[in-house]
mmCIF file of C-alpha atoms and ligand atoms in Angstrom:
data_model
loop_
_atom_site.group_PDB
_atom_site.id
_atom_site.type_symbol
_atom_site.label_atom_id
_atom_site.label_comp_id
_atom_site.label_asym_id
_atom_site.label_seq_id
_atom_site.Cartn_x
_atom_site.Cartn_y
_atom_site.Cartn_z
ATOM 1 C CA MET K 1122 -30.275 11.128 -15.871
ATOM 2 C CA LYS K 1123 -31.433 7.846 -16.894
ATOM 3 C CA THR K 1124 -34.589 5.808 -16.149
ATOM 4 C CA ALA K 1125 -34.112 3.728 -13.015
ATOM 5 C CA LEU K 1126 -34.577 0.066 -12.969
ATOM 6 C CA TRP K 1127 -36.428 -1.757 -9.986
ATOM 7 C CA PHE K 1128 -39.307 0.719 -9.179
ATOM 8 C CA GLY K 1129 -43.076 0.508 -8.806
ATOM 9 C CA LYS K 1130 -45.713 3.177 -9.438
ATOM 10 C CA HIS K 1131 -48.118 4.296 -6.714
ATOM 11 C CA ASN K 1132 -51.080 6.521 -6.256
ATOM 12 C CA ASN K 1133 -50.513 10.220 -6.463
ATOM 13 C CA ASN K 1134 -47.526 10.040 -8.647
ATOM 14 C CA LYS K 1135 -45.413 8.342 -6.067
ATOM 15 C CA VAL K 1136 -42.837 5.714 -6.835
ATOM 16 C CA LYS K 1137 -41.452 3.036 -4.587
ATOM 17 C CA CYS K 1138 -37.800 2.196 -5.273
ATOM 18 C CA LEU K 1139 -37.257 -1.553 -5.068
ATOM 19 C CA LEU K 1140 -33.447 -1.705 -5.284
ATOM 20 C CA CYS K 1141 -32.496 -1.818 -1.784
ATOM 21 C CA PRO K 1142 -34.316 -2.902 1.426
ATOM 22 C CA HIS K 1143 -35.350 0.781 2.365
ATOM 23 C CA TYR K 1144 -38.016 0.523 -0.211
ATOM 24 C CA CYS K 1145 -38.147 4.278 -0.195
ATOM 25 C CA LEU K 1146 -41.699 5.526 -1.271
ATOM 26 C CA ILE K 1147 -40.763 8.718 -3.147
ATOM 27 C CA ASP K 1148 -43.104 11.752 -3.729
ATOM 28 C CA GLU K 1149 -42.877 13.791 -7.092
ATOM 29 C CA CYS K 1150 -39.637 15.970 -7.264
ATOM 30 C CA LYS K 1151 -38.129 14.118 -4.236
ATOM 31 C CA SER K 1152 -35.235 11.606 -3.883
ATOM 32 C CA GLY K 1153 -34.707 8.439 -1.753
ATOM 33 C CA ILE K 1154 -32.689 8.136 1.101
ATOM 34 C CA CYS K 1155 -29.587 7.687 -1.054
ATOM 35 C CA ARG K 1156 -30.064 11.168 -2.374
ATOM 36 C CA VAL K 1157 -29.493 10.218 -6.062
ATOM 37 C CA ARG K 1158 -32.569 8.411 -7.234
ATOM 38 C CA THR K 1159 -35.309 10.977 -7.896
ATOM 39 C CA ASN K 1160 -39.187 10.928 -8.735
ATOM 40 C CA ILE K 1161 -39.897 13.132 -11.778
ATOM 41 C CA GLU K 1162 -43.595 12.926 -12.924
ATOM 42 C CA GLY K 1163 -44.341 9.552 -11.478
ATOM 43 C CA GLU K 1164 -40.961 7.895 -12.850
ATOM 44 C CA LEU K 1165 -37.819 7.039 -11.041
ATOM 45 C CA TYR K 1166 -34.479 8.253 -12.436
ATOM 46 C CA SER K 1167 -30.888 7.855 -11.624
ATOM 47 C CA ASP K 1168 -29.255 11.287 -11.067
ATOM 48 C CA VAL K 1169 -25.748 9.872 -11.177
ATOM 49 C CA TYR K 1170 -25.851 7.646 -14.511
ATOM 50 C CA GLY K 1171 -22.409 8.396 -16.082
ATOM 51 C CA LEU K 1172 -21.142 10.684 -13.466
ATOM 52 C CA VAL K 1173 -17.845 9.713 -12.207
ATOM 53 C CA SER K 1174 -16.273 11.401 -8.904
ATOM 54 C CA ALA K 1175 -13.099 9.219 -8.929
ATOM 55 C CA LEU K 1176 -11.304 7.163 -11.373
ATOM 56 C CA ARG K 1177 -7.775 5.572 -10.997
ATOM 57 C CA ALA K 1178 -5.948 2.197 -11.351
ATOM 58 C CA ASP K 1179 -5.451 0.580 -7.908
ATOM 59 C CA PRO K 1180 -3.809 -2.551 -6.810
ATOM 60 C CA VAL K 1181 -6.597 -5.167 -6.657
ATOM 61 C CA GLU K 1182 -5.137 -5.610 -2.946
ATOM 62 C CA LYS K 1183 -6.527 -2.040 -2.209
ATOM 63 C CA LYS K 1184 -10.181 -3.025 -2.812
ATOM 64 C CA PRO K 1185 -9.369 -5.101 -0.496
ATOM 65 C CA LEU K 1186 -9.239 -8.509 -2.521
ATOM 66 C CA TYR K 1187 -6.325 -10.623 -1.357
ATOM 67 C CA HIS K 1188 -7.166 -13.889 -3.261
ATOM 68 C CA PHE K 1189 -8.255 -12.541 -6.562
ATOM 69 C CA PHE K 1190 -5.523 -12.011 -9.236
ATOM 70 C CA PRO K 1191 -2.937 -10.997 -6.482
ATOM 71 C CA GLY K 1192 -0.399 -8.369 -7.512
ATOM 72 C CA ARG K 1193 -2.607 -7.131 -10.469
ATOM 73 C CA PHE K 1194 -4.341 -3.837 -11.138
ATOM 74 C CA ILE K 1195 -7.893 -2.832 -11.500
ATOM 75 C CA LEU K 1196 -9.490 0.397 -12.875
ATOM 76 C CA SER K 1197 -11.555 1.682 -9.986
ATOM 77 C CA ILE K 1198 -14.437 4.004 -10.435
ATOM 78 C CA GLY K 1199 -16.894 5.691 -8.141
ATOM 79 C CA SER K 1200 -19.665 8.240 -8.059
ATOM 80 C CA ILE K 1201 -21.872 10.011 -5.562
ATOM 81 C CA GLY K 1202 -24.202 8.802 -2.947
ATOM 82 C CA CYS K 1203 -24.934 5.807 -0.554
ATOM 83 C CA ASN K 1204 -27.887 4.086 0.810
ATOM 84 C CA LEU K 1205 -26.407 4.021 4.240
ATOM 85 C CA ARG K 1206 -25.525 6.763 6.658
ATOM 86 C CA CYS K 1207 -22.577 5.426 8.573
ATOM 87 C CA ARG K 1208 -21.468 7.723 11.423
ATOM 88 C CA PHE K 1209 -17.874 6.681 10.591
ATOM 89 C CA CYS K 1210 -17.902 6.931 6.918
ATOM 90 C CA GLN K 1211 -14.547 7.313 5.352
ATOM 91 C CA ASN K 1212 -15.734 8.585 2.007
ATOM 92 C CA CYS K 1213 -18.411 11.128 3.126
ATOM 93 C CA GLU K 1214 -17.449 13.825 0.817
ATOM 94 C CA ILE K 1215 -18.892 11.596 -2.179
ATOM 95 C CA SER K 1216 -21.164 9.185 -0.303
ATOM 96 C CA GLN K 1217 -23.316 11.596 1.844
ATOM 97 C CA VAL K 1218 -24.166 14.084 -0.783
ATOM 98 C CA SER K 1219 -26.383 14.750 -3.730
ATOM 99 C CA VAL K 1220 -25.298 15.569 -7.204
ATOM 100 C CA GLN K 1221 -26.113 19.374 -6.473
ATOM 101 C CA ASP K 1222 -23.939 19.427 -3.606
ATOM 102 C CA ALA K 1223 -21.165 17.161 -4.798
ATOM 103 C CA GLY K 1224 -17.732 18.695 -5.850
ATOM 104 C CA HIS K 1225 -16.072 17.779 -9.096
ATOM 105 C CA PHE K 1226 -17.349 14.836 -11.345
ATOM 106 C CA GLU K 1227 -17.157 14.041 -15.028
ATOM 107 C CA TYR K 1228 -19.457 12.358 -17.285
ATOM 108 C CA TYR K 1229 -18.321 9.217 -19.254
ATOM 109 C CA GLU K 1230 -20.344 6.904 -21.573
ATOM 110 C CA PRO K 1231 -19.968 3.176 -20.412
ATOM 111 C CA GLU K 1232 -17.907 2.338 -23.492
ATOM 112 C CA ALA K 1233 -15.259 5.042 -22.641
ATOM 113 C CA ILE K 1234 -14.667 3.299 -19.286
ATOM 114 C CA VAL K 1235 -14.189 -0.031 -20.723
ATOM 115 C CA ASP K 1236 -11.903 1.521 -23.443
ATOM 116 C CA MET K 1237 -9.960 2.998 -20.622
ATOM 117 C CA ALA K 1238 -9.747 -0.344 -18.654
ATOM 118 C CA ARG K 1239 -8.350 -2.155 -21.774
ATOM 119 C CA LEU K 1240 -5.341 0.491 -21.961
ATOM 120 C CA VAL K 1241 -4.340 0.107 -18.358
ATOM 121 C CA LYS K 1242 -1.193 -1.981 -18.035
ATOM 122 C CA ASN K 1243 -1.516 -5.344 -15.904
ATOM 123 C CA ASN K 1244 -5.190 -4.565 -15.478
ATOM 124 C CA ILE K 1245 -7.831 -7.191 -14.697
ATOM 125 C CA GLY K 1246 -10.957 -5.290 -15.177
ATOM 126 C CA ILE K 1247 -13.153 -2.646 -13.535
ATOM 127 C CA ALA K 1248 -14.074 -2.183 -9.738
ATOM 128 C CA TYR K 1249 -17.034 -0.300 -8.780
ATOM 129 C CA THR K 1250 -16.069 1.343 -5.303
ATOM 130 C CA TYR K 1251 -15.429 4.433 -3.322
ATOM 131 C CA ASN K 1252 -19.076 5.301 -2.864
ATOM 132 C CA GLU K 1253 -21.728 2.647 -2.645
ATOM 133 C CA PRO K 1254 -22.173 1.314 -6.421
ATOM 134 C CA THR K 1255 -25.682 -0.126 -5.567
ATOM 135 C CA VAL K 1256 -27.013 3.361 -6.133
ATOM 136 C CA TRP K 1257 -25.670 3.850 -9.499
ATOM 137 C CA TYR K 1258 -26.785 0.331 -10.557
ATOM 138 C CA GLU K 1259 -27.849 1.227 -14.076
ATOM 139 C CA TYR K 1260 -24.508 2.720 -14.970
ATOM 140 C CA MET K 1261 -22.838 -0.268 -13.315
ATOM 141 C CA VAL K 1262 -24.924 -2.822 -15.209
ATOM 142 C CA ASP K 1263 -24.202 -1.036 -18.558
ATOM 143 C CA ILE K 1264 -20.550 -1.098 -18.041
ATOM 144 C CA ALA K 1265 -20.313 -4.500 -16.471
ATOM 145 C CA GLN K 1266 -21.913 -5.913 -19.389
ATOM 146 C CA ARG K 1267 -19.764 -4.465 -21.961
ATOM 147 C CA SER K 1268 -16.666 -5.007 -19.674
ATOM 148 C CA LYS K 1269 -17.425 -8.791 -19.541
ATOM 149 C CA GLN K 1270 -17.819 -9.095 -23.377
ATOM 150 C CA ALA K 1271 -14.417 -7.535 -23.548
ATOM 151 C CA GLY K 1272 -13.010 -10.337 -21.371
ATOM 152 C CA LEU K 1273 -12.326 -8.115 -18.334
ATOM 153 C CA LYS K 1274 -13.374 -8.775 -14.683
ATOM 154 C CA ASN K 1275 -16.037 -7.013 -12.831
ATOM 155 C CA VAL K 1276 -15.601 -6.238 -9.060
ATOM 156 C CA MET K 1277 -18.082 -4.806 -6.702
ATOM 157 C CA VAL K 1278 -17.055 -3.316 -3.328
ATOM 158 C CA THR K 1279 -20.345 -2.711 -1.522
ATOM 159 C CA ASN K 1280 -22.004 -2.490 1.873
ATOM 160 C CA GLY K 1281 -24.225 -5.325 0.834
ATOM 161 C CA PHE K 1282 -27.580 -3.636 1.453
ATOM 162 C CA ILE K 1283 -29.314 -4.543 -1.834
ATOM 163 C CA ASN K 1284 -32.395 -6.574 -2.440
ATOM 164 C CA PRO K 1285 -32.052 -10.201 -3.708
ATOM 165 C CA GLU K 1286 -33.641 -9.649 -7.318
ATOM 166 C CA PRO K 1287 -31.288 -6.808 -8.401
ATOM 167 C CA LEU K 1288 -28.287 -8.557 -6.891
ATOM 168 C CA GLY K 1289 -29.277 -11.669 -8.800
ATOM 169 C CA HIS K 1290 -29.214 -9.591 -12.218
ATOM 170 C CA LEU K 1291 -25.796 -8.244 -11.201
ATOM 171 C CA LEU K 1292 -24.422 -11.626 -10.437
ATOM 172 C CA GLU K 1293 -24.784 -12.558 -14.107
ATOM 173 C CA PHE K 1294 -21.730 -9.952 -14.771
ATOM 174 C CA MET K 1295 -19.767 -9.597 -11.399
ATOM 175 C CA ASP K 1296 -16.822 -11.735 -10.892
ATOM 176 C CA ALA K 1297 -15.823 -10.852 -7.412
ATOM 177 C CA PHE K 1298 -17.212 -9.035 -4.271
ATOM 178 C CA SER K 1299 -15.734 -7.271 -1.323
ATOM 179 C CA VAL K 1300 -18.652 -6.920 1.157
ATOM 180 C CA ASP K 1301 -18.519 -4.984 4.426
ATOM 181 C CA LEU K 1302 -20.047 -6.827 7.411
ATOM 182 C CA LYS K 1303 -19.934 -3.782 9.718
ATOM 183 C CA GLY K 1304 -21.000 -5.430 12.781
ATOM 184 C CA PHE K 1305 -22.915 -8.535 13.920
ATOM 185 C CA THR K 1306 -25.976 -6.972 16.064
ATOM 186 C CA GLU K 1307 -29.126 -5.306 14.493
ATOM 187 C CA SER K 1308 -28.557 -2.502 17.001
ATOM 188 C CA PHE K 1309 -25.158 -1.774 15.655
ATOM 189 C CA TYR K 1310 -26.456 -1.549 12.096
ATOM 190 C CA ARG K 1311 -29.607 0.418 13.106
ATOM 191 C CA ILE K 1312 -27.909 3.081 15.368
ATOM 192 C CA ASN K 1313 -24.455 3.457 13.376
ATOM 193 C CA THR K 1314 -25.560 2.937 9.707
ATOM 194 C CA SER K 1315 -29.282 3.607 9.492
ATOM 195 C CA SER K 1316 -29.658 0.318 7.977
ATOM 196 C CA HIS K 1317 -30.241 -3.399 9.046
ATOM 197 C CA LEU K 1318 -27.957 -6.558 9.414
ATOM 198 C CA GLU K 1319 -30.284 -9.277 8.051
ATOM 199 C CA PRO K 1320 -30.416 -8.111 4.281
ATOM 200 C CA VAL K 1321 -26.540 -7.851 4.368
ATOM 201 C CA LYS K 1322 -26.263 -11.438 5.651
ATOM 202 C CA ASN K 1323 -28.681 -12.566 2.796
ATOM 203 C CA THR K 1324 -26.384 -10.802 0.454
ATOM 204 C CA LEU K 1325 -23.320 -12.561 1.458
ATOM 205 C CA GLU K 1326 -25.189 -15.827 1.364
ATOM 206 C CA GLN K 1327 -26.524 -15.072 -2.234
ATOM 207 C CA ILE K 1328 -23.089 -14.233 -3.558
ATOM 208 C CA HIS K 1329 -21.681 -17.417 -1.940
ATOM 209 C CA ALA K 1330 -24.374 -19.585 -3.425
ATOM 210 C CA ALA K 1331 -23.677 -18.032 -6.826
ATOM 211 C CA GLY K 1332 -20.085 -19.303 -6.679
ATOM 212 C CA LYS K 1333 -18.659 -15.855 -7.014
ATOM 213 C CA HIS K 1334 -15.377 -14.788 -5.383
ATOM 214 C CA LEU K 1335 -16.229 -13.060 -2.113
ATOM 215 C CA GLU K 1336 -14.057 -11.260 0.610
ATOM 216 C CA VAL K 1337 -15.466 -9.768 3.753
ATOM 217 C CA VAL K 1338 -14.472 -6.756 5.344
ATOM 218 C CA ASN K 1339 -15.046 -5.813 9.068
ATOM 219 C CA LEU K 1340 -14.133 -2.257 10.215
ATOM 220 C CA VAL K 1341 -13.164 -2.584 13.920
ATOM 221 C CA ILE K 1342 -14.426 0.329 15.845
ATOM 222 C CA PRO K 1343 -13.438 0.585 19.549
ATOM 223 C CA THR K 1344 -16.530 0.183 21.920
ATOM 224 C CA LEU K 1345 -18.837 -0.073 18.905
ATOM 225 C CA ASN K 1346 -18.103 -3.599 17.466
ATOM 226 C CA ASP K 1347 -15.097 -5.055 19.043
ATOM 227 C CA ASP K 1348 -16.825 -7.191 21.765
ATOM 228 C CA GLU K 1349 -15.102 -10.601 21.531
ATOM 229 C CA THR K 1350 -18.369 -12.542 22.093
ATOM 230 C CA VAL K 1351 -20.172 -10.889 19.323
ATOM 231 C CA PHE K 1352 -17.111 -10.832 17.106
ATOM 232 C CA GLU K 1353 -16.869 -14.664 17.620
ATOM 233 C CA GLU K 1354 -20.374 -15.200 16.654
ATOM 234 C CA MET K 1355 -19.787 -13.268 13.488
ATOM 235 C CA VAL K 1356 -16.660 -15.531 12.628
ATOM 236 C CA SER K 1357 -18.849 -18.640 13.441
ATOM 237 C CA TRP K 1358 -21.577 -17.553 11.173
ATOM 238 C CA ILE K 1359 -19.061 -16.938 8.280
ATOM 239 C CA ALA K 1360 -17.307 -20.149 8.799
ATOM 240 C CA ALA K 1361 -20.681 -22.107 8.839
ATOM 241 C CA GLN K 1362 -22.647 -20.025 5.968
ATOM 242 C CA LEU K 1363 -19.681 -18.945 3.614
ATOM 243 C CA GLY K 1364 -17.111 -21.485 4.354
ATOM 244 C CA LYS K 1365 -13.768 -21.611 6.310
ATOM 245 C CA GLU K 1366 -11.822 -20.539 3.173
ATOM 246 C CA THR K 1367 -13.709 -17.110 3.167
ATOM 247 C CA VAL K 1368 -11.189 -14.274 3.308
ATOM 248 C CA LEU K 1369 -11.745 -11.917 6.255
ATOM 249 C CA HIS K 1370 -10.241 -8.333 6.417
ATOM 250 C CA LEU K 1371 -10.059 -6.804 9.704
ATOM 251 C CA SER K 1372 -9.767 -3.110 9.109
ATOM 252 C CA ALA K 1373 -8.518 -0.355 11.415
ATOM 253 C CA TYR K 1374 -10.852 2.614 11.828
ATOM 254 C CA PHE K 1375 -9.881 6.338 12.228
ATOM 255 C CA PRO K 1376 -12.161 8.997 13.273
ATOM 256 C CA ARG K 1377 -14.065 10.440 10.250
ATOM 257 C CA HIS K 1378 -17.461 12.166 9.491
ATOM 258 C CA ARG K 1379 -19.693 12.034 12.735
ATOM 259 C CA ALA K 1380 -17.562 9.395 14.605
ATOM 260 C CA THR K 1381 -15.556 10.378 17.533
ATOM 261 C CA GLU K 1382 -14.451 7.097 18.946
ATOM 262 C CA PRO K 1383 -10.483 6.946 19.243
ATOM 263 C CA PRO K 1384 -8.500 4.805 16.410
ATOM 264 C CA THR K 1385 -8.537 1.282 16.691
ATOM 265 C CA PRO K 1386 -5.371 -0.044 18.594
ATOM 266 C CA VAL K 1387 -3.373 -2.635 16.790
ATOM 267 C CA SER K 1388 -3.456 -4.698 19.957
ATOM 268 C CA THR K 1389 -7.348 -5.024 19.321
ATOM 269 C CA LEU K 1390 -6.919 -6.029 15.671
ATOM 270 C CA LEU K 1391 -4.201 -8.748 16.648
ATOM 271 C CA ARG K 1392 -6.597 -10.128 19.475
ATOM 272 C CA LEU K 1393 -9.459 -10.461 17.094
ATOM 273 C CA ASN K 1394 -7.233 -11.800 14.382
ATOM 274 C CA LYS K 1395 -6.388 -14.543 16.593
ATOM 275 C CA ILE K 1396 -9.957 -15.423 17.624
ATOM 276 C CA ALA K 1397 -11.041 -15.242 13.885
ATOM 277 C CA ARG K 1398 -8.165 -17.640 12.926
ATOM 278 C CA ARG K 1399 -9.476 -20.424 15.029
ATOM 279 C CA GLN K 1400 -12.331 -20.774 12.631
ATOM 280 C CA LEU K 1401 -11.061 -19.189 9.230
ATOM 281 C CA TYR K 1402 -7.947 -19.986 7.277
ATOM 282 C CA PHE K 1403 -7.325 -16.480 6.008
ATOM 283 C CA VAL K 1404 -7.677 -13.441 8.273
ATOM 284 C CA TYR K 1405 -5.827 -10.207 7.466
ATOM 285 C CA ILE K 1406 -5.250 -6.936 9.039
ATOM 286 C CA GLY K 1407 -5.676 -3.716 7.149
ATOM 287 C CA ASN K 1408 -5.243 -0.090 7.345
ATOM 288 C CA ALA K 1409 -2.655 -0.586 10.173
ATOM 289 C CA PRO K 1410 1.180 -0.749 10.445
ATOM 290 C CA ASP K 1411 1.014 -4.501 11.375
ATOM 291 C CA GLU K 1412 2.416 -6.894 8.691
ATOM 292 C CA ASN K 1413 0.397 -10.012 9.540
ATOM 293 C CA ASN K 1414 -0.598 -10.456 6.003
ATOM 294 C CA LYS K 1415 1.473 -13.289 4.782
ATOM 295 C CA THR K 1416 -0.725 -16.063 3.060
ATOM 296 C CA LEU K 1417 0.065 -19.490 4.413
ATOM 297 C CA CYS K 1418 -1.043 -22.718 2.730
ATOM 298 C CA PRO K 1419 -3.874 -23.997 4.984
ATOM 299 C CA SER K 1420 -2.744 -27.489 4.178
ATOM 300 C CA CYS K 1421 1.010 -27.640 4.918
ATOM 301 C CA HIS K 1422 1.634 -23.942 6.166
ATOM 302 C CA ASN K 1423 4.056 -23.266 3.394
ATOM 303 C CA SER K 1424 4.407 -19.472 2.910
ATOM 304 C CA LEU K 1425 2.742 -18.541 -0.243
ATOM 305 C CA ILE K 1426 2.361 -14.751 -0.743
ATOM 306 C CA LEU K 1427 4.232 -12.041 1.000
ATOM 307 C CA ARG K 1428 2.687 -8.642 1.294
ATOM 308 C CA VAL K 1429 4.297 -5.266 2.317
ATOM 309 C CA GLY K 1430 1.749 -2.623 1.944
ATOM 310 C CA TYR K 1431 0.239 -3.322 -1.554
ATOM 311 C CA HIS K 1432 3.369 -4.732 -2.653
ATOM 312 C CA VAL K 1433 2.974 -8.435 -3.373
ATOM 313 C CA SER K 1434 5.582 -11.302 -3.651
ATOM 314 C CA ILE K 1435 4.198 -14.734 -4.770
ATOM 315 C CA ILE K 1436 6.676 -17.104 -3.557
ATOM 316 C CA GLY K 1437 5.046 -20.360 -3.032
ATOM 317 C CA LEU K 1438 2.316 -20.819 -5.820
ATOM 318 C CA ASP K 1439 2.713 -22.523 -9.173
ATOM 319 C CA ALA K 1440 1.259 -21.156 -12.448
ATOM 320 C CA GLU K 1441 -2.066 -22.601 -11.493
ATOM 321 C CA GLY K 1442 -2.346 -21.122 -8.167
ATOM 322 C CA ARG K 1443 -1.519 -24.341 -6.313
ATOM 323 C CA CYS K 1444 0.915 -24.511 -3.205
ATOM 324 C CA LYS K 1445 4.242 -25.594 -4.744
ATOM 325 C CA SER K 1446 4.982 -27.729 -1.769
ATOM 326 C CA CYS K 1447 1.624 -29.890 -1.234
ATOM 327 C CA GLY K 1448 -0.421 -29.007 -4.307
ATOM 328 C CA PHE K 1449 -3.326 -27.444 -2.299
ATOM 329 C CA LEU K 1450 -5.499 -25.308 -4.961
ATOM 330 C CA LEU K 1451 -5.534 -21.878 -3.265
ATOM 331 C CA PHE K 1452 -6.353 -19.503 -6.229
ATOM 332 C CA GLU K 1453 -8.772 -20.169 -9.015
ATOM 333 C CA ASN K 1454 -8.240 -16.551 -10.097
ATOM 334 C CA PHE K 1455 -4.722 -16.151 -10.742
HETATM 335 S S1 SF4 E 1630 -31.548 2.584 -3.522
HETATM 336 FE FE1 SF4 E 1630 -31.970 4.714 -2.767
HETATM 337 S S2 SF4 E 1630 -34.016 5.239 -3.412
HETATM 338 FE FE2 SF4 E 1630 -33.841 3.058 -3.704
HETATM 339 S S3 SF4 E 1630 -34.648 2.194 -1.746
HETATM 340 FE FE3 SF4 E 1630 -32.512 2.325 -1.586
HETATM 341 S S4 SF4 E 1630 -32.102 4.273 -0.569
HETATM 342 FE FE4 SF4 E 1630 -34.210 4.355 -1.310
HETATM 343 S S1 SF4 E 1631 -21.803 2.226 3.329
HETATM 344 FE FE1 SF4 E 1631 -19.708 2.972 3.004
HETATM 345 S S2 SF4 E 1631 -19.904 4.708 1.698
HETATM 346 FE FE2 SF4 E 1631 -21.826 4.186 2.691
HETATM 347 S S3 SF4 E 1631 -22.072 5.600 4.329
HETATM 348 FE FE3 SF4 E 1631 -21.299 3.652 4.964
HETATM 349 S S4 SF4 E 1631 -18.957 3.678 4.991
HETATM 350 FE FE4 SF4 E 1631 -19.914 5.553 3.732
#
């Protein structure tokens, strides 16, 4: 347990958590919506500080990040809890439980995680992922500060439901973000995730304005968020607010947790991919057998990177991340 950051004290020993847009007002001995931030005698504590439920070196493409040090590895760590309640959660065993109900986890000091990251071969740094890292904010900050000092990169894989001030502090240490944009209507977010769309859009804009590397993930769920008109509105917003060079991943869904919709047909992904490519340079399909994941130069259409699963072949980029054919700078993080 560790005293939480970002809370205010209220009457009758209540506390208000200011970390995410739920602004939970929490009674003594109770926790917030995320189940892992608890009021003890009028102070807010993180229940998950140092508690690691998953830890492994993954290809950076698995986060997914396709334009950030392609072909390298990243030490990926996760804990317990999430501030959303997605019906279709793919990681519900760790995201939708409290510490008391969770299965196996181990305690690590922040320094131990950084030391481990240094030892992994071909590793660029540390990714905070698997469950929602916002809810173990204090631990993530403590690791990220040390990791940055050690010359490692920090990556946050997030639902984007975080308030601007805590995010602003995180931006000092984070190098890249993979952010879910789960749909593009308020009703989708409210009904299917128990959260709201607007704060996620604000997060994306704040990350972009800070100049951090950003890739957006859209899990396509039949009948829930595959409407072409709404999808096109989302793509237009990404192009206008985040830039045409923003990487968009269209990810296939499979029934999990409380969702019973059928899996996403590949034909749906291909149809939406075609729509997105009218406005964005880089659109990829994930979690599906299709191999439409070649990276082409947006300037001369030379083939730059080939991918088969998580295997990456860099064929058309020079050592500085420029297209060998026309000199277009594609990768600043290479
Ligand atoms: S981080 Fe958790 S406790 Fe804090 S406002 Fe969000 S859901 Fe509530
Ligand atoms: S944000 Fe991610 S981890 Fe949290 S409930 Fe939704 S899908 Fe699960």
